Coordinates of C-alpha atoms in Angstrom, one line a residue:
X1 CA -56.8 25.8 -54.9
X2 CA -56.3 24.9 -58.6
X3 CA -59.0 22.8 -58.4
X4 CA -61.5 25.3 -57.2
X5 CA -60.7 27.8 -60.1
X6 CA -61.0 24.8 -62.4
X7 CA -64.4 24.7 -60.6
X8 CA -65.3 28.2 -61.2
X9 CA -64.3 28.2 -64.9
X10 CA -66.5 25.3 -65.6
X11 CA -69.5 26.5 -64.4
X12 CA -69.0 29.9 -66.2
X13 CA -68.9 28.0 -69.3
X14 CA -71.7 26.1 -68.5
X15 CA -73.4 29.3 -67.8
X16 CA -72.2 31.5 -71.1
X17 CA -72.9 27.9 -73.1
X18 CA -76.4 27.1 -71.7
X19 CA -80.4 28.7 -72.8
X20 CA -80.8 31.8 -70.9
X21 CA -84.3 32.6 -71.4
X22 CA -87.6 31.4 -73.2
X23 CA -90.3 33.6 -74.1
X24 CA -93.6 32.2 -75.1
X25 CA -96.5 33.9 -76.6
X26 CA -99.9 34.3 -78.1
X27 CA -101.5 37.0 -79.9
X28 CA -105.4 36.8 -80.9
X29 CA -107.1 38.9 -83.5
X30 CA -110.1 39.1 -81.2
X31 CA -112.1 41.5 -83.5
X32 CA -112.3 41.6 -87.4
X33 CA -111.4 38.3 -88.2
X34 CA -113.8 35.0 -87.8
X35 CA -113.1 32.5 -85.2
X36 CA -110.3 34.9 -83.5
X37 CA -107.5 32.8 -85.2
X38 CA -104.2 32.6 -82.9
X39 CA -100.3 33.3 -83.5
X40 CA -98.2 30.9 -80.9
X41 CA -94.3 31.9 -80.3
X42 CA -91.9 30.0 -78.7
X43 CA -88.6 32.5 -78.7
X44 CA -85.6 30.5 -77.0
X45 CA -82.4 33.0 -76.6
X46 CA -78.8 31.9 -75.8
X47 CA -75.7 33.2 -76.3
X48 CA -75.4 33.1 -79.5
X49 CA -78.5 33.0 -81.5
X50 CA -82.5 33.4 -81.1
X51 CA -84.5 30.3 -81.9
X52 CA -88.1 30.5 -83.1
X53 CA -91.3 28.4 -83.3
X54 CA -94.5 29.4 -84.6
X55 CA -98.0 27.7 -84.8
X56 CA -101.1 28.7 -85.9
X57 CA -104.7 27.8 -84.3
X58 CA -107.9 28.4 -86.3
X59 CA -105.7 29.3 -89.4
X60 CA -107.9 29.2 -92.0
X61 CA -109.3 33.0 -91.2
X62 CA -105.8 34.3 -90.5
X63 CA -104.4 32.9 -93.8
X64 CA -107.4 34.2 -95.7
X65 CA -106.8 37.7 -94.6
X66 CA -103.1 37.8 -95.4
X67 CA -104.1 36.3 -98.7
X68 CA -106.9 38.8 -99.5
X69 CA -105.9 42.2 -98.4
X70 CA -103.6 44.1 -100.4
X71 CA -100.5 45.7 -99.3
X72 CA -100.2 49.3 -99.0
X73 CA -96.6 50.6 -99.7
X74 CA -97.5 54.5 -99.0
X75 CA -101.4 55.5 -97.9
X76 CA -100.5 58.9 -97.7
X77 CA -100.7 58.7 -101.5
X78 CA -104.1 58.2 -101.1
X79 CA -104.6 61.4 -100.2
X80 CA -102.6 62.7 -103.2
X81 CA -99.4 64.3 -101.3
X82 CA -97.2 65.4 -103.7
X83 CA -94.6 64.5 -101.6
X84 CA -95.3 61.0 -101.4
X85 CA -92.4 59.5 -103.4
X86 CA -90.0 61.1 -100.8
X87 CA -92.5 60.1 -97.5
X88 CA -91.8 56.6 -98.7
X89 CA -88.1 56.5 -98.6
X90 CA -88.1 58.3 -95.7
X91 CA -90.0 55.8 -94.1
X92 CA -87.9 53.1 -95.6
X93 CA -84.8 54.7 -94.1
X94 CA -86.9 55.1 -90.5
X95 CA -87.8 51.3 -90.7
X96 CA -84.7 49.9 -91.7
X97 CA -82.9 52.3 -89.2
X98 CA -85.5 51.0 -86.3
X99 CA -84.7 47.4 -86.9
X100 CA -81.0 48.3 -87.0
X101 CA -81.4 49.7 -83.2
X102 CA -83.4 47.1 -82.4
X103 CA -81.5 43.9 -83.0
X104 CA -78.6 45.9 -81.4
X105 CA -80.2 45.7 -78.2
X106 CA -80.0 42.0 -77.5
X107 CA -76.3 42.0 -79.4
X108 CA -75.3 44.6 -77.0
X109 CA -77.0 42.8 -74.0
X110 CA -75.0 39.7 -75.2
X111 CA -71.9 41.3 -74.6
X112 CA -72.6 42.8 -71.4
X113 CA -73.5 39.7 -70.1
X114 CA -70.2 38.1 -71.5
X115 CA -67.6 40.7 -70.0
X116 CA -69.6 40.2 -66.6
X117 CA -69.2 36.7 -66.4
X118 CA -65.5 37.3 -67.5
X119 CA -64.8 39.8 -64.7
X120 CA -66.9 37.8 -62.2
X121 CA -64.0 34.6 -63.2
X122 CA -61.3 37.6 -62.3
X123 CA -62.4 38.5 -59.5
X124 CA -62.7 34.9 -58.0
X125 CA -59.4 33.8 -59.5
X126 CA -57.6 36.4 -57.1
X127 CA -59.8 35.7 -54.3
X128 CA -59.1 31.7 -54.8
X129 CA -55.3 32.8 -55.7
X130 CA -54.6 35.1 -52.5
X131 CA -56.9 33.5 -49.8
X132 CA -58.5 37.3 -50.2
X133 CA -61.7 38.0 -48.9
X134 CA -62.4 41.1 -50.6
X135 CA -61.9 39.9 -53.8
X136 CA -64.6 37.1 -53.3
X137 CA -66.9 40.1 -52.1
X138 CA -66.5 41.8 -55.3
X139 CA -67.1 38.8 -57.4
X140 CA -70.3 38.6 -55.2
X141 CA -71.1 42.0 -56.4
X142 CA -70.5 40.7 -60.4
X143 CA -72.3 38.0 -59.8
X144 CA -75.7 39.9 -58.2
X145 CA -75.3 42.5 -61.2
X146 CA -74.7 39.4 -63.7
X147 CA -78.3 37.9 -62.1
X148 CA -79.8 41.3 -62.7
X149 CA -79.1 41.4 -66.4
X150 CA -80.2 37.7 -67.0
X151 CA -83.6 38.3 -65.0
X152 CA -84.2 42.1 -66.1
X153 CA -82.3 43.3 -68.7
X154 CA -82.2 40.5 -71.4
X155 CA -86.1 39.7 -71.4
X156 CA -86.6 43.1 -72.4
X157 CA -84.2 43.5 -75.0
X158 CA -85.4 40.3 -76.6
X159 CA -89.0 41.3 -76.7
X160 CA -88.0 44.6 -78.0
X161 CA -86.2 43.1 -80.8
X162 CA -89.2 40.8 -81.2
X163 CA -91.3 44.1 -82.1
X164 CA -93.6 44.2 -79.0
X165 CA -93.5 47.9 -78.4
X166 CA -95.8 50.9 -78.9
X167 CA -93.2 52.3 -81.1
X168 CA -92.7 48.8 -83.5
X169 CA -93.5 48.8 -86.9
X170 CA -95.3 45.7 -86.5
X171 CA -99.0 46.0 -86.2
X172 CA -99.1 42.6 -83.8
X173 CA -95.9 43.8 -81.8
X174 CA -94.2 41.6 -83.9
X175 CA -96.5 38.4 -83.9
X176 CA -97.0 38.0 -87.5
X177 CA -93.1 39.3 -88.0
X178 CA -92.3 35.9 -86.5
X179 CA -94.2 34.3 -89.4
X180 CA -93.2 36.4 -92.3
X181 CA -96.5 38.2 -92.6
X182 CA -96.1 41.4 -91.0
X183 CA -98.5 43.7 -91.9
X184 CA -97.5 47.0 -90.9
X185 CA -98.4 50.1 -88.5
X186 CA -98.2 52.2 -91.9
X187 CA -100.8 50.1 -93.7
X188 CA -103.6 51.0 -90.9
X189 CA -105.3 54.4 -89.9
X190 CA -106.6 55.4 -86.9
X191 CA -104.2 52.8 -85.6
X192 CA -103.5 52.8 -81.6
X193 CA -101.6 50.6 -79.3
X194 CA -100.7 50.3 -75.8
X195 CA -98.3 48.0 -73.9
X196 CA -97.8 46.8 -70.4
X197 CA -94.9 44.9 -67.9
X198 CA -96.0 43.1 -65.3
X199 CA -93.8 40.8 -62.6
X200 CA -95.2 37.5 -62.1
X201 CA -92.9 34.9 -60.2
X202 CA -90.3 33.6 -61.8
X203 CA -91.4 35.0 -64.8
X204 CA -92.3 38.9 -66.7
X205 CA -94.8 39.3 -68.3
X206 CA -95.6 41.7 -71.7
X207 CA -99.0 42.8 -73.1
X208 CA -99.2 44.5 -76.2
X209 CA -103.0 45.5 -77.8
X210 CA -103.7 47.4 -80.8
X211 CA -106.4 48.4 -83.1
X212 CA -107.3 50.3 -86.3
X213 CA -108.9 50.1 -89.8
X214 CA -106.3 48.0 -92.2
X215 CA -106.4 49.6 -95.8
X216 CA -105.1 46.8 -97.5
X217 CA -109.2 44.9 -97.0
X218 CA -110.5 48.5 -98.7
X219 CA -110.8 48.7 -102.3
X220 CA -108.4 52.0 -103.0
X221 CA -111.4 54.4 -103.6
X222 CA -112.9 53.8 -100.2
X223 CA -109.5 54.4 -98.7
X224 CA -109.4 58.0 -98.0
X225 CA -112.5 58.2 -96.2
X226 CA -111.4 55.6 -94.2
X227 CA -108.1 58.0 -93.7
X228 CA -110.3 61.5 -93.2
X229 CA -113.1 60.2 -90.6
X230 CA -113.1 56.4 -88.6
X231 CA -116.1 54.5 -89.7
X232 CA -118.5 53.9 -86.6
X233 CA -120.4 50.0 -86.5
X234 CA -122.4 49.4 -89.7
X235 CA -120.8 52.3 -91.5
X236 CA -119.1 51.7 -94.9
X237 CA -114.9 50.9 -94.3
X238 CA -116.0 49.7 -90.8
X239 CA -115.4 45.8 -92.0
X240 CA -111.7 46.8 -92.0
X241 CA -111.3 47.2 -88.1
X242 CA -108.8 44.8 -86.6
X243 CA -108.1 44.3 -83.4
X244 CA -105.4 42.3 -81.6
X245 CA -104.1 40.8 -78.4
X246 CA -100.9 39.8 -77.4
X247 CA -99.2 38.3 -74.4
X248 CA -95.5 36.8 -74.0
X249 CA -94.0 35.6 -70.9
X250 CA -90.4 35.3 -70.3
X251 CA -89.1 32.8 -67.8
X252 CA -85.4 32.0 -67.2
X253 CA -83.8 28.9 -68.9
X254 CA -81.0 26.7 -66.9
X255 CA -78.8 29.5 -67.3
X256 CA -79.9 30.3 -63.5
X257 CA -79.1 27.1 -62.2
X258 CA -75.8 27.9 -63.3
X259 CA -75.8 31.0 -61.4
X260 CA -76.9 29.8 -58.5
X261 CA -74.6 27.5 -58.2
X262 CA -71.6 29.9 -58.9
X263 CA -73.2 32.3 -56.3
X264 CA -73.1 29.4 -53.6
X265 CA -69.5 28.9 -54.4
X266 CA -68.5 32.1 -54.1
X267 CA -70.1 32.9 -50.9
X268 CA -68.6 29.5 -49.2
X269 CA -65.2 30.2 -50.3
X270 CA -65.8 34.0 -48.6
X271 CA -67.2 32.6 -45.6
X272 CA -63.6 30.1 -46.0
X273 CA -61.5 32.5 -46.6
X274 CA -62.4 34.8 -43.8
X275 CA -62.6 31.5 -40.9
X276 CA -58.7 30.4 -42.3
X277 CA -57.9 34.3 -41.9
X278 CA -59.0 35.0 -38.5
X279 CA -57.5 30.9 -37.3
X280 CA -54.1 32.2 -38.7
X281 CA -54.2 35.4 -36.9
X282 CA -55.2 33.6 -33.8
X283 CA -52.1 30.9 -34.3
X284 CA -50.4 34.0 -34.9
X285 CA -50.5 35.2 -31.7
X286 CA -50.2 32.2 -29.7
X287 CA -46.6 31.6 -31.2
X288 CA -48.0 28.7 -33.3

């Protein structure tokens, strides 16, 4: 039997030690920009740390634009608040306070994940230890809420740490993040976004879109009427409409091989369990 939990303890290490998901994804600017240049993400997460590859197609637009427009620390100064000073520390302190929650998500997901897979090894330590049935149906139970956290709950958190939200601060949902260019919400107006979840096999999938009028390509007197009234087609300010298109799917990493394999374990050594219980009852009864 010490073999077995030697078993079990491996593959729980190989599990905590492997890549648990990879996300990839590609956002278009499909209107404002020439040539609809292309952000490409490749997001790998593990235990430990998020890894992150970026590529550009039909860059040359794309770096123009971040190169050209200028960046707007507060537009609601360009309507002459008197308060504007304060708005823009307030919004500091919203920002930095978003991010904060943000990046806890995955952190917190981490260690959910990490006292499951420590409790699933307790559980199937007794039941190896005490020939017990019931504890092997309990680690069964871990290890289908364990599954559920790897397949649901951690793609989430990651692209909500990514920015690809309706509520980010990211203009993109977090696209040009990724490549140290964010241009954000705050820097648009009339700005609106919407994002989707859909289940695809083996894999989720995120959409994020959004559209507005980006200040910074407005020279600062055309700014506020811009800000009062949206520009139709072929009206002044209207050049400054951006809109974007993302899409990220998330597919599990060999971390589910690892769980698969430590679910078939645990249910043969229940099946085991119960056959050597009911044979030692029956020898029980014959005298054996």
């Amino acid at each position: 039997m010490k073999s077995l939990i030697i078993v079990f303890l491996f593959l729980s290490a190989g599990l905590w030690f492997s890549d648990w998901f990879a996300l990839t994804g590609t956002g278009s600017y499909t209107e404002g920009l020439d040539r609809e240049p292309t952000i490409v993400v490749e997001y790998t997460i593990d235990a430990s740390q998020e890894s992150v590859s970026i590529s550009l197609e039909n860059a040359t637009p794309l770096l123009q634009y971040w190169r050209n427009r200028e960046t707007i620390t507060d537009p609601i100064e360009e309507g002459d608040d008197p308060d504007g000073e304060d708005s823009a520390e307030l919004e500091a302190s919203e920002s930095q306070q978003k991010a904060s929650t943000s990046s806890s998500k995955l952190d917190f997901t981490r260690t959910l994940i990490g006292i499951l897979i420590v409790l699933f090894c307790l559980c199937a330590f007794e039941g190896v230890k005490n020939l017990n049935r019931n504890w092997m149906k309990a680690s069964l139970a871990v290890w289908l809420l364990l599954g559920a956290m790897l397949v649901f709950q951690l793609p989430i958190a990651a692209v909500s740490d990514f920015g690809m939200d309706e509520g980010g601060e990211s203009s993109t949902g977090g696209f040009d993040t990724a490549s140290n260019d964010e241009v954000s919400v705050s820097q648009f107006a009339h700005f609106e976004s919407e994002g989707g979840l859909a289940v695809e096999l083996l894999a989720l999938r995120f959409d994020y879109n959004s559209e507005g009028f980006d200040l910074g390509l407005l020279d600062e007197e055309d700014r506020q009427a811009v800000i009062d009234d949206a520009p139709a087609p072929d009206e002044p300010g209207y050049e400054s409409f951006i809109r974007f298109e993302g899409e990220m799917r998330a597919g599990p990493g060999p971390v589910m091989i690892w769980w698969l394999v430590l679910g078939a374990l645990a249910f043969y050594c229940m099946r085991s369990f119960r056959t050597d219980s009911s044979e030692g009852s029956e020898s029980a009864k014959l005298g054996v």
